[in-house]
Coordinates of C-alpha atoms in Angstrom, one line a residue:
Chain A
M98 CA -0.3 0.0 -0.1
S99 CA 1.9 3.1 -1.3
N100 CA 1.2 6.5 1.2
E101 CA 1.1 10.3 0.1
F102 CA 2.7 10.6 3.9
A103 CA 5.5 9.2 5.3
I104 CA 7.8 10.7 8.3
D105 CA 11.3 11.3 6.4
N106 CA 13.1 10.7 9.2
V107 CA 12.0 7.2 10.3
W108 CA 13.9 7.6 14.0
I109 CA 11.1 10.3 14.9
G110 CA 8.2 8.0 14.4
I111 CA 10.4 5.2 16.3
I112 CA 10.8 7.7 19.4
V113 CA 7.4 8.6 19.4
V114 CA 6.2 4.8 19.1
A115 CA 8.9 3.9 21.5
I116 CA 7.5 6.4 24.3
L117 CA 4.0 5.7 23.5
F118 CA 4.3 1.9 23.9
A119 CA 6.7 2.1 27.0
I120 CA 4.2 4.0 29.1
C121 CA 1.4 1.7 27.7
Y122 CA 3.5 -1.7 29.0
F123 CA 4.3 0.2 32.0
I124 CA 0.8 0.6 33.1
G125 CA 0.2 -2.8 31.8
W126 CA 3.1 -4.1 34.2
W127 CA 1.7 -1.8 37.3
A128 CA -2.1 -2.8 36.8
S129 CA -1.2 -6.7 36.7
K130 CA -0.1 -6.3 40.1
M131 CA -3.2 -5.1 41.2
T132 CA -5.5 -8.1 39.4
T133 CA -6.0 -10.9 42.0
S134 CA -9.4 -11.7 41.2
E135 CA -12.2 -11.7 38.2
E136 CA -13.7 -8.7 39.6
D137 CA -10.1 -6.9 38.9
F138 CA -10.0 -8.3 35.7
Y139 CA -13.1 -7.8 34.1
A140 CA -14.1 -4.9 35.9
A141 CA -11.2 -3.0 37.4
G142 CA -12.3 -4.2 41.0
F143 CA -15.4 -1.7 40.4
K144 CA -13.2 1.0 41.5
I145 CA -12.5 3.4 38.6
G146 CA -13.7 7.1 39.6
P147 CA -15.6 9.6 37.6
V148 CA -13.1 12.0 35.8
T149 CA -10.9 8.9 35.1
N150 CA -13.7 6.5 33.9
G151 CA -15.0 9.7 31.7
L152 CA -11.6 9.8 30.0
S153 CA -11.6 6.0 29.5
M154 CA -15.0 5.8 28.1
A155 CA -14.0 8.9 25.4
A156 CA -11.0 6.8 24.7
T157 CA -12.6 3.4 24.3
W158 CA -15.5 5.4 22.1
A159 CA -12.9 7.4 19.9
S160 CA -11.1 4.6 17.8
L161 CA -8.5 5.1 15.4
A162 CA -11.4 6.3 12.7
T163 CA -11.5 9.4 14.5
F164 CA -8.2 10.5 13.3
L165 CA -8.4 8.7 9.8
G166 CA -11.3 7.4 8.5
V167 CA -13.8 10.0 9.7
I168 CA -12.0 12.7 8.3
A169 CA -11.8 10.6 4.7
L170 CA -15.4 10.4 5.2
I171 CA -16.3 14.1 5.7
S172 CA -14.2 14.6 2.8
K173 CA -16.4 12.3 0.8
L174 CA -19.8 12.8 2.7
Q175 CA -18.9 16.5 3.7
V176 CA -21.5 17.7 6.4
P177 CA -24.0 15.0 6.6
F178 CA -21.5 12.8 7.9
V179 CA -20.5 15.5 10.8
Y180 CA -24.0 15.1 11.9
L181 CA -23.7 11.2 11.8
W182 CA -20.5 11.2 14.1
I183 CA -22.2 14.2 16.4
Q184 CA -24.7 11.4 17.7
W185 CA -22.7 8.7 18.6
A186 CA -22.1 10.8 21.9
I187 CA -25.6 9.6 22.9
S188 CA -24.6 6.2 23.1
I189 CA -22.7 5.8 26.6
P190 CA -25.3 8.6 28.2
L191 CA -28.5 6.2 26.6
L192 CA -27.0 3.1 27.8
T193 CA -26.3 4.1 30.9
L194 CA -29.8 5.4 31.5
L195 CA -31.4 2.6 30.1
Y196 CA -29.8 -0.3 31.5
G197 CA -26.0 0.7 32.5
T198 CA -26.5 1.5 36.1
S199 CA -29.5 -1.4 36.5
L200 CA -26.5 -4.0 35.4
R201 CA -23.8 -2.1 37.7
R202 CA -26.2 -2.7 40.3
M203 CA -25.8 -6.5 39.9
K204 CA -22.0 -6.2 39.4
A205 CA -22.5 -7.6 35.8
F206 CA -18.9 -8.0 34.1
T207 CA -20.6 -7.7 30.6
P208 CA -24.2 -7.3 29.1
A209 CA -24.1 -11.1 28.5
T210 CA -23.9 -11.5 32.4
F211 CA -27.4 -9.8 32.7
I212 CA -28.7 -12.3 29.7
K213 CA -27.7 -15.0 31.8
A214 CA -29.6 -14.4 34.7
R215 CA -32.7 -13.2 32.9
Y216 CA -32.5 -14.9 29.8
G217 CA -30.8 -18.4 30.8
K218 CA -28.2 -20.3 28.5
G219 CA -29.8 -20.7 25.3
A220 CA -30.2 -17.2 24.5
T221 CA -27.2 -16.5 26.6
I222 CA -24.8 -18.3 23.7
T223 CA -27.1 -16.7 21.0
I224 CA -26.3 -13.0 22.0
V225 CA -22.7 -13.7 23.1
L226 CA -21.6 -15.2 19.8
W227 CA -23.1 -12.4 18.2
M228 CA -21.4 -9.7 20.2
I229 CA -17.8 -11.5 20.2
L230 CA -18.2 -11.7 15.9
I231 CA -19.1 -7.7 16.1
M232 CA -16.2 -7.0 18.5
I233 CA -13.7 -9.3 16.3
M234 CA -14.9 -7.1 13.5
Y235 CA -14.6 -4.2 15.3
A236 CA -11.1 -4.7 16.5
L237 CA -10.3 -5.6 12.8
G238 CA -10.8 -2.1 12.1
Q239 CA -8.6 -0.7 14.9
M240 CA -5.7 -3.6 13.8
I241 CA -5.8 -2.4 10.2
G242 CA -5.4 1.1 11.2
L243 CA -2.7 0.5 13.8
G244 CA -0.8 -1.4 10.8
Q245 CA -1.4 1.7 8.4
A246 CA -0.2 4.2 11.1
F247 CA 2.9 2.0 11.3
E248 CA 3.3 1.8 7.7
M249 CA 3.2 5.6 7.6
L250 CA 5.3 6.3 10.5
F251 CA 8.0 3.9 9.3
G252 CA 7.7 3.3 5.5
I253 CA 7.5 -0.4 5.9
P254 CA 5.7 -2.7 4.4
Y255 CA 1.9 -3.3 5.5
N256 CA 1.8 -6.9 6.1
V257 CA 4.9 -6.2 8.3
A258 CA 3.5 -3.2 10.2
L259 CA 0.7 -5.2 10.9
I260 CA 2.4 -7.8 12.2
V261 CA 4.9 -5.9 14.8
S262 CA 1.9 -3.0 15.9
G263 CA -0.7 -6.5 16.4
I264 CA 2.4 -8.1 19.1
A265 CA 3.1 -4.9 20.3
T266 CA -0.8 -3.8 20.9
V267 CA -2.1 -7.3 22.3
G268 CA 1.2 -7.6 24.6
F269 CA 0.2 -4.7 26.9
I270 CA -3.2 -5.2 26.9
T271 CA -3.1 -8.9 27.5
M272 CA -0.9 -7.9 30.6
G273 CA -3.0 -5.3 32.6
G274 CA -6.6 -6.5 32.5
M275 CA -9.3 -4.2 32.9
Y276 CA -7.1 -1.9 35.1
G277 CA -4.4 -1.4 32.5
A278 CA -7.3 -1.2 29.9
S279 CA -8.9 1.4 32.2
Y280 CA -6.0 3.7 33.2
N281 CA -4.3 3.1 29.6
A282 CA -7.5 4.3 27.9
A283 CA -7.1 7.8 30.0
F284 CA -3.6 8.4 29.6
Q285 CA -4.3 7.6 25.8
M286 CA -7.3 10.3 25.7
I287 CA -5.3 12.6 27.1
I288 CA -2.8 12.2 24.4
M289 CA -5.5 11.9 21.5
T290 CA -6.8 14.9 22.5
V291 CA -3.5 17.0 22.8
A292 CA -2.4 15.4 19.3
M293 CA -5.9 16.1 17.8
I294 CA -6.5 19.8 18.9
V295 CA -2.9 21.6 19.7
P296 CA -1.4 21.0 16.0
M297 CA -5.0 21.9 14.2
G298 CA -4.4 25.4 15.9
A299 CA -1.2 25.7 14.1
I300 CA -2.4 24.8 10.8
M301 CA -5.3 27.1 11.2
K302 CA -3.1 30.0 11.9
A303 CA -1.0 29.1 8.8
M304 CA -4.3 28.9 6.9
G305 CA -5.0 32.5 8.2
S306 CA -7.8 32.0 10.5
S307 CA -7.7 34.3 13.5
G308 CA -9.7 31.4 15.6
W309 CA -6.5 29.3 16.1
W310 CA -6.8 30.2 19.8
F311 CA -9.9 27.5 20.1
P312 CA -9.6 25.0 17.1
P313 CA -12.9 23.1 17.9
L314 CA -15.2 26.2 17.1
A315 CA -13.3 29.3 16.2
Y316 CA -12.7 28.7 12.6
G317 CA -15.9 30.5 11.7
D318 CA -14.1 33.1 9.7
M319 CA -13.0 30.6 7.2
V320 CA -16.7 29.5 6.3
P321 CA -16.9 33.1 3.7
A322 CA -13.9 31.5 2.2
M323 CA -14.8 27.7 2.1
L324 CA -18.1 28.5 0.7
K325 CA -16.9 30.3 -2.3
V326 CA -14.8 27.7 -3.5
L327 CA -16.9 24.8 -2.1
P328 CA -20.1 25.7 -1.7
T329 CA -21.9 22.3 -1.5
F330 CA -20.0 22.1 2.2
F331 CA -22.9 22.6 4.3
D332 CA -25.5 21.3 2.2
M333 CA -27.5 18.6 4.2
K334 CA -27.9 17.0 0.9
Y335 CA -30.2 13.8 2.2
D336 CA -34.0 13.6 3.4
V337 CA -35.4 12.9 6.7
R338 CA -35.5 9.3 6.2
W339 CA -31.3 9.5 5.8
Y340 CA -31.1 11.4 8.8
F341 CA -33.8 9.2 11.0
A342 CA -32.5 6.1 9.8
L343 CA -29.1 7.1 11.9
I344 CA -31.2 6.2 15.0
P345 CA -31.6 2.3 14.7
A346 CA -28.2 1.5 13.3
F347 CA -26.2 4.2 15.1
T348 CA -27.8 5.0 18.2
L349 CA -28.9 1.7 19.2
G350 CA -26.6 -0.2 17.6
P351 CA -23.9 1.2 19.7
V352 CA -26.2 1.4 23.3
A353 CA -25.3 -2.8 23.4
L354 CA -21.6 -2.5 22.5
P355 CA -20.2 -4.6 25.2
H356 CA -16.8 -2.8 25.7
L357 CA -19.0 0.6 26.2
A358 CA -20.9 -1.2 28.6
M359 CA -18.3 -2.5 30.5
R360 CA -16.5 0.8 30.9
V361 CA -20.0 2.0 33.0
F362 CA -19.9 -1.3 35.1
T363 CA -16.0 -0.2 35.9
S364 CA -17.7 2.6 37.9
S365 CA -16.7 2.7 41.7
S366 CA -20.4 3.2 42.2
V367 CA -23.9 3.5 40.1
K368 CA -23.8 7.4 41.2
N369 CA -20.1 7.8 39.7
A370 CA -21.2 5.8 36.6
R371 CA -23.7 8.6 36.0
W372 CA -21.0 11.2 36.7
A373 CA -18.6 9.7 34.4
V374 CA -21.0 10.3 31.7
V375 CA -21.1 14.1 32.3
W376 CA -17.0 13.9 31.7
F377 CA -17.6 11.6 29.4
V378 CA -19.6 13.8 27.2
L379 CA -17.3 16.9 27.8
F380 CA -14.1 15.0 26.8
L381 CA -15.6 13.3 23.6
G382 CA -17.1 16.4 22.5
L383 CA -13.7 18.1 22.8
L384 CA -12.2 15.6 20.5
F385 CA -15.0 15.0 18.2
A386 CA -15.5 18.7 17.6
G387 CA -11.2 18.8 17.0
T388 CA -12.2 15.9 14.6
Y389 CA -15.1 18.2 12.4
T390 CA -12.4 21.0 12.2
S391 CA -9.9 18.8 10.7
G392 CA -12.5 17.3 8.2
F393 CA -13.5 20.8 7.4
A394 CA -10.1 22.0 7.4
G395 CA -9.1 19.2 4.6
N396 CA -11.9 20.3 2.3
Y397 CA -10.7 24.1 3.0
F398 CA -7.2 23.0 2.2
V399 CA -8.2 21.0 -1.2
A400 CA -10.6 23.6 -2.1
T401 CA -8.1 26.7 -1.7
T402 CA -4.4 25.2 -2.7
G403 CA -5.7 23.0 -5.6
K404 CA -3.6 20.3 -4.4
T405 CA -5.3 16.8 -4.3
I406 CA -5.4 14.3 -1.2
A407 CA -5.9 10.9 -3.1
K408 CA -5.8 9.1 0.5
A409 CA -8.7 10.4 1.7
D410 CA -7.5 8.6 5.2
Q411 CA -4.5 10.6 5.9
T412 CA -5.5 13.9 5.4
L413 CA -5.0 15.0 9.0
L414 CA -1.3 13.7 8.3
I415 CA -1.0 15.2 4.9
L416 CA -2.1 18.7 6.7
N417 CA 0.4 18.5 9.7
V418 CA 3.2 17.4 7.1
F419 CA 2.2 20.4 4.8
Y420 CA 2.1 23.2 7.8
N421 CA 4.0 21.8 10.9
P422 CA 7.3 20.7 11.6
M423 CA 8.1 16.4 11.5
W424 CA 7.9 16.1 15.1
V425 CA 4.3 17.5 15.3
A426 CA 3.5 14.8 12.4
A427 CA 4.7 12.3 14.1
F428 CA 2.8 13.5 17.5
V429 CA -0.1 13.5 15.3
M430 CA 0.7 9.9 14.5
G431 CA 1.1 9.0 18.2
G432 CA -2.4 10.5 19.1
A433 CA -3.8 8.3 16.3
L434 CA -2.0 5.2 17.8
A435 CA -3.4 6.2 20.9
A436 CA -7.0 6.4 19.6
G437 CA -6.6 2.7 18.2
L438 CA -5.1 1.0 21.0
S439 CA -7.6 2.4 24.1
T440 CA -10.3 0.9 21.4
V441 CA -8.6 -2.4 20.7
G442 CA -8.0 -2.7 24.6
G443 CA -11.9 -2.2 24.9
N444 CA -12.9 -4.8 22.3
L445 CA -10.5 -7.3 23.4
M446 CA -11.3 -6.8 27.1
A447 CA -15.0 -7.5 25.9
I448 CA -14.2 -10.4 24.2
S449 CA -12.1 -11.9 26.9
G450 CA -15.5 -11.0 29.5
L451 CA -17.7 -13.1 27.1
V452 CA -15.5 -16.1 26.7
G453 CA -14.1 -16.5 29.8
N454 CA -16.7 -15.1 32.3
D455 CA -20.2 -15.3 30.3
L456 CA -19.6 -18.8 27.6
L457 CA -17.6 -20.7 29.9
G458 CA -19.8 -20.2 32.8
I459 CA -22.1 -22.2 30.8
L460 CA -19.9 -24.4 29.0
A461 CA -18.0 -25.2 32.5
P462 CA -19.9 -23.7 35.2
K463 CA -17.9 -25.7 37.5
M464 CA -14.4 -24.2 36.6
E465 CA -12.5 -22.0 39.6
A466 CA -12.5 -18.6 39.1
K467 CA -8.5 -18.7 38.4
S468 CA -8.8 -21.2 35.5
R469 CA -11.8 -19.0 34.3
I470 CA -9.4 -15.6 34.6
R471 CA -6.7 -17.9 32.7
W472 CA -8.9 -18.8 29.9
G473 CA -9.8 -15.2 30.0
F474 CA -6.2 -14.3 28.8
V475 CA -6.2 -16.6 26.5
A476 CA -9.3 -15.3 24.4
L477 CA -8.2 -11.7 24.7
G478 CA -5.2 -13.0 23.1
M479 CA -6.5 -15.2 20.7
G480 CA -9.2 -12.4 19.8
G481 CA -6.1 -10.1 19.3
V482 CA -4.4 -12.4 17.0
I483 CA -7.5 -13.3 14.7
A484 CA -7.7 -9.6 14.4
V485 CA -4.5 -9.2 13.0
L486 CA -4.9 -12.1 10.9
L487 CA -8.1 -10.9 9.4
A488 CA -6.8 -7.6 8.6
F489 CA -4.2 -8.7 6.3
K490 CA -6.7 -7.9 3.3
P491 CA -8.1 -4.1 4.6
P492 CA -11.3 -2.8 3.0
K493 CA -11.5 0.1 1.0
F494 CA -12.5 2.6 4.1
L495 CA -11.5 1.8 7.6
V496 CA -14.5 3.0 9.2
T497 CA -17.1 1.0 6.9
S498 CA -16.9 -2.1 8.8
I499 CA -17.2 -1.2 11.8
L500 CA -20.2 1.3 11.2
W501 CA -21.8 -1.8 9.3
A502 CA -21.6 -4.0 12.5
F503 CA -23.5 -1.5 14.5
G504 CA -26.4 -2.1 12.4
L505 CA -26.0 -5.7 13.5
L506 CA -25.7 -5.2 16.8
A507 CA -28.8 -3.4 17.2
S508 CA -30.7 -5.8 15.4
T509 CA -29.4 -8.8 17.4
A510 CA -28.7 -8.0 21.3
T511 CA -30.2 -4.4 21.9
P512 CA -33.9 -5.5 21.8
G513 CA -32.7 -8.5 24.1
I514 CA -31.0 -6.3 26.5
L515 CA -33.4 -3.6 26.6
L516 CA -36.5 -5.4 26.5
G517 CA -34.9 -7.8 29.2
V518 CA -34.4 -4.9 31.3
W519 CA -37.7 -3.0 31.4
W520 CA -40.1 -5.9 30.1
K521 CA -41.3 -8.8 32.2
E522 CA -42.9 -10.6 29.5
A523 CA -39.7 -10.7 27.0
N524 CA -39.3 -14.7 26.3
K525 CA -36.3 -16.4 26.0
L526 CA -37.3 -18.1 22.6
A527 CA -38.9 -15.2 21.2
L528 CA -35.2 -13.5 21.8
I529 CA -33.4 -16.3 20.1
V530 CA -35.5 -16.4 17.4
S531 CA -35.7 -13.0 16.7
A532 CA -32.4 -11.8 16.9
N533 CA -31.4 -14.5 14.8
I534 CA -33.5 -13.6 11.9
C535 CA -33.2 -10.5 11.8
G536 CA -29.2 -10.5 12.3
L537 CA -29.4 -13.0 8.9
I538 CA -31.9 -10.4 7.4
F539 CA -29.7 -7.6 8.0
I540 CA -26.6 -9.4 6.7
I541 CA -28.4 -10.6 3.5
I542 CA -30.1 -7.4 2.4
S543 CA -26.8 -5.6 2.9
P544 CA -24.4 -4.7 -0.3
H545 CA -21.7 -6.9 1.5
V546 CA -22.3 -10.8 0.5
F547 CA -25.3 -10.6 -1.7
P548 CA -24.7 -7.6 -3.6
S549 CA -28.0 -8.5 -5.9
I550 CA -30.5 -8.5 -2.5
V551 CA -29.5 -5.0 -1.7
I552 CA -32.2 -2.1 0.7
G553 CA -30.9 0.9 0.0
K554 CA -27.7 2.2 -2.6
G555 CA -24.4 3.4 -2.1
A556 CA -23.1 4.2 1.0
T557 CA -26.3 4.4 2.8
A558 CA -26.4 0.5 2.1
A559 CA -22.9 0.0 2.9
L560 CA -23.0 1.8 6.3
G561 CA -25.9 -0.7 7.0
M562 CA -28.3 2.5 7.7
S563 CA -30.9 1.3 5.2
G564 CA -30.7 -2.2 6.2
G565 CA -30.7 -1.2 9.9
L566 CA -34.0 1.0 9.5
V567 CA -35.9 -2.2 8.2
T568 CA -34.1 -4.8 10.6
V569 CA -33.7 -2.9 14.2
P570 CA -37.8 -2.1 14.2
L571 CA -38.6 -5.6 13.2
S572 CA -36.5 -7.1 15.8
F573 CA -37.9 -5.3 18.3
A574 CA -41.4 -5.9 16.8
L575 CA -40.8 -9.7 16.1
F576 CA -39.3 -10.5 20.0
I577 CA -42.5 -8.4 21.4
F578 CA -45.2 -10.3 19.5
L579 CA -43.3 -13.9 19.8
S580 CA -42.9 -13.2 23.3
L581 CA -46.5 -12.9 24.0
I582 CA -47.6 -15.3 21.7
F583 CA -44.7 -18.1 23.3
N584 CA -45.7 -17.0 27.1
R585 CA -49.3 -18.2 26.2
M586 CA -48.3 -21.6 24.6
P587 CA -48.1 -24.2 27.1
A588 CA -46.0 -26.4 24.5
L589 CA -43.2 -23.2 25.4
S590 CA -43.7 -23.1 29.0
A591 CA -40.3 -23.7 29.7
W592 CA -39.2 -21.0 27.5
A593 CA -41.4 -18.5 29.4
P594 CA -39.8 -15.9 31.7
S595 CA -39.7 -17.8 35.7
L596 CA -40.4 -15.9 38.7
A597 CA -36.7 -15.9 39.6
D598 CA -36.2 -14.4 35.9
K599 CA -39.0 -11.7 36.7
Q600 CA -37.4 -11.2 40.2
V601 CA -33.8 -10.2 38.7
I602 CA -35.4 -7.1 36.9
D603 CA -37.3 -5.7 39.8
R604 CA -33.9 -6.6 41.9
I605 CA -31.8 -4.3 39.3
H606 CA -34.2 -1.5 39.0
G607 CA -33.0 -1.2 42.6
W608 CA -36.4 -2.7 44.5
G609 CA -36.5 -4.4 47.8
D610 CA -39.5 -6.4 47.1
Y611 CA -41.4 -7.9 44.2
D612 CA -44.4 -7.0 42.3
E613 CA -45.8 -8.8 39.7
N614 CA -47.4 -5.6 37.8
R615 CA -44.1 -3.6 37.7
Y616 CA -42.5 -3.6 34.1
N617 CA -45.3 -6.2 33.0
G618 CA -47.5 -3.9 30.5
K619 CA -49.4 -5.6 27.3
V620 CA -50.8 -2.4 25.8
W621 CA -47.6 -0.1 25.6
P622 CA -45.5 -3.1 24.1
V623 CA -48.0 -3.8 21.6
V624 CA -48.2 0.1 20.4
L625 CA -44.4 -0.2 20.4
A626 CA -44.7 -2.9 18.3
L627 CA -47.1 -1.7 15.5
V628 CA -44.9 1.6 15.5
C629 CA -41.8 -0.5 14.9
L630 CA -43.4 -2.3 12.2
L631 CA -44.8 1.0 10.3
I632 CA -40.9 2.0 10.6
S633 CA -39.5 -1.1 9.3
F634 CA -42.1 -0.9 6.3
W635 CA -41.1 2.3 5.5
G636 CA -37.2 0.9 5.3
L637 CA -38.4 -1.1 2.7
Q638 CA -39.6 1.8 0.4
P639 CA -37.1 2.6 -2.4
W640 CA -34.3 4.9 -1.2
K641 CA -33.2 7.9 -3.3
F642 CA -29.9 8.1 -1.6
Chain B
M69 CA -45.6 6.0 47.8
K70 CA -44.1 2.6 45.9
E71 CA -46.4 3.4 42.8
Q72 CA -45.3 6.8 42.8
L73 CA -42.0 5.9 43.0
Y74 CA -42.3 3.7 39.9
R75 CA -44.3 6.1 37.8
K76 CA -41.5 8.5 38.7
E77 CA -38.8 6.1 37.3
I78 CA -40.7 5.3 34.1
W79 CA -41.4 8.8 33.4
I80 CA -37.3 10.1 34.1
T81 CA -36.6 7.5 31.8
I82 CA -38.8 8.6 29.3
V83 CA -37.9 12.3 29.6
F84 CA -34.1 11.7 29.5
S85 CA -34.0 9.5 26.4
V86 CA -36.2 12.0 24.5
L87 CA -34.4 14.7 25.7
L88 CA -30.7 12.8 24.7
M89 CA -32.1 11.7 21.6
L90 CA -33.2 15.4 21.0
T91 CA -29.4 16.6 21.8
G92 CA -27.7 14.1 19.4
H93 CA -30.3 13.9 16.5
C94 CA -30.7 18.1 16.2
A95 CA -29.6 17.8 12.7
T96 CA -33.0 16.0 12.1
L97 CA -34.9 19.2 13.1
F98 CA -33.4 21.2 10.3
V99 CA -34.0 18.5 7.8
A100 CA -37.8 18.3 8.9
F101 CA -38.3 22.1 9.3
P102 CA -36.4 23.7 6.8
F103 CA -37.3 27.2 8.0
L104 CA -35.0 26.9 10.9
K105 CA -32.1 27.3 8.2
G106 CA -30.5 30.4 7.1
G107 CA -29.3 32.1 10.1
T108 CA -25.5 32.1 11.3
M109 CA -23.9 32.1 14.7
W110 CA -20.1 32.5 15.2
G111 CA -19.7 33.0 11.1
F112 CA -21.2 29.5 10.9
P113 CA -24.8 28.2 9.4
V114 CA -26.6 27.6 12.2
E115 CA -27.7 24.1 11.0
Y116 CA -24.1 23.3 11.4
I117 CA -23.0 24.8 14.9
V118 CA -26.2 24.1 16.3
P119 CA -26.1 20.2 16.4
I120 CA -22.0 20.1 17.5
L121 CA -23.1 22.5 20.2
M122 CA -26.5 20.8 21.3
G123 CA -24.1 17.4 20.6
W124 CA -21.2 18.2 23.2
F125 CA -22.9 21.2 25.7
G126 CA -26.3 20.2 25.0
M127 CA -26.0 16.6 26.0
M128 CA -23.6 17.6 29.0
V129 CA -26.5 20.0 30.2
V130 CA -28.6 16.8 30.1
C131 CA -26.5 14.5 31.8
I132 CA -25.5 16.6 34.7
A133 CA -29.7 16.8 35.2
M134 CA -29.6 12.9 34.5
A135 CA -26.7 12.5 37.2
L136 CA -28.8 14.7 39.8
V137 CA -31.8 13.5 39.1
C138 CA -31.4 9.9 38.8
N139 CA -29.2 9.8 41.7
K140 CA -31.6 11.6 44.0
F141 CA -34.1 8.8 42.9
D142 CA -31.8 6.2 43.9
D143 CA -31.6 8.3 47.6
D144 CA -35.4 7.7 47.4
M145 CA -35.8 4.4 46.6
E146 CA -33.2 3.4 49.3
E147 CA -35.2 5.5 51.7
F148 CA -38.3 3.8 50.8
A149 CA -37.0 0.4 50.5
K150 CA -35.2 1.1 54.5
S151 CA -38.8 2.1 55.7
Q152 CA -40.1 -1.1 54.8
G153 CA -37.3 -2.7 56.1
Q154 CA -36.0 -4.2 52.9
T155 CA -33.1 -4.7 51.6
V156 CA -31.7 -3.5 48.1
M157 CA -29.5 -4.7 45.5
S158 CA -26.0 -3.0 46.0
D159 CA -22.0 -3.3 46.0
K160 CA -22.6 -4.0 49.8
T161 CA -25.1 -7.0 48.9
G162 CA -22.5 -8.0 46.4
G163 CA -24.9 -7.4 43.5
K164 CA -27.3 -10.0 44.7

């Protein structure tokens, strides 16, 4: 893979990467000494304070795509992609509100811990397998980005860069468990924010903006010049349905992302989880606003200088090479690496928890905690190795495969978690059937597997937006109707929620007693299911974009 | 009291879900109601800068309110359970 950008002096890149990894390994080693139990390994002992957790949440969410893929897509889709990115920030506040604090109350390690308590083994295996698939796809995207970042820093072939970065990354993440992942992510968030914002100030100054002192919001004076050369930049381009389609795939998908939920679960208390969310929004907002500025500056650069950026993924780096000293460009690459490392850390911890705690808890219930942790380490390492192996043939846009996976998660896991927490009628068999049917439909109607059977077109279909508008509401509707039917069929009584299953719901909401009438309505779930069916039908209509 | 707390929990969840969706999906309002477009703020078209500000500071304000209201609600729930001689799930009970 050829580059438009490579640091001339390889030693600058080596020094930046060596310092970054040395600190990550030190934190991993220091954290490993604190890891003595399953609670420590999977949930950092439930001891992470609000500010550190807010930083960790933001770092886990802000992937390498924030530095590479997003800016490329802003260059391609312009402002609509900014709107798409803004709504990511809802994910952790919404999951905290809808189920995060309830599951933190029960000291869950992953969302599947709750699925197991609420729905039993069959449904847990179904959801865990979907989640692992999505986590591997997610980690794959990060590994590709890390390989590309090493390639750009050192000018070495992509495959070699991938192996070196993969081994180095999996090593320190495996060492530190969730303590290491949490403190490393907090450190990495600071690095990536500084790397995104400060050099951008210098770029804006060089571009002639008086708002260089606060790059995230003060580049308004560049707008007239931008509009002169690129009048369509701020056009909203798409119709209401396109914007509405962001909700099922991109808002409801991330709500069920296990590595985000696990960050909420590491909080030192239920109340601190909510305060961590406030810090998360502050830190993530700052970084994301910097990303939008970079996307704007990239378009501005192309429009005003007449230069072309063939590899849009490298826009931020090219801007830095053009306007800033080489060591600054290397530091920005360090920030991009930090973004990838923190997300991979979260992905691999999620795979580890899903396999080591949830799956092994079902397949080998008598296994000792110590052995389960050991298997958790193995799963963590194996998840990394699989992601590296899959990354040898990268997709065109780094970010596309990750975004598509969100729709898959929303079609399979989100209804089970949300309805499981809020509705006692939610049936075990109904979850298995609806999750698998809608997951498979989502895959079939996307352009990636059967290009001849596609709902929607172009980027809208490739990103899973049109498919998600069909299958996510369908999954909710199917789950609700099947639950109501299955619960009333004597032959399927074994799949109906037991008293113990229903007691879990009252307990995780903080009740001291049990009341059969709580969270047990029929009318509103049916109304919700009917609305979902209408939305799904809307998604089936021909797409203009 | 029990019924009141239950209703309160449902309403808190609905209201904050709607507020979070509005802050994160503010751009959709400008597409649905095009007459909102046309103005400028800090040099940017309003349909660009308002969604960015709502998705950052607007959402932060909602999250602060959410932390205050939900944490107060947790206190009310614990107080009620205590008055009934019940124990609630917490770190003290090991999440059981």
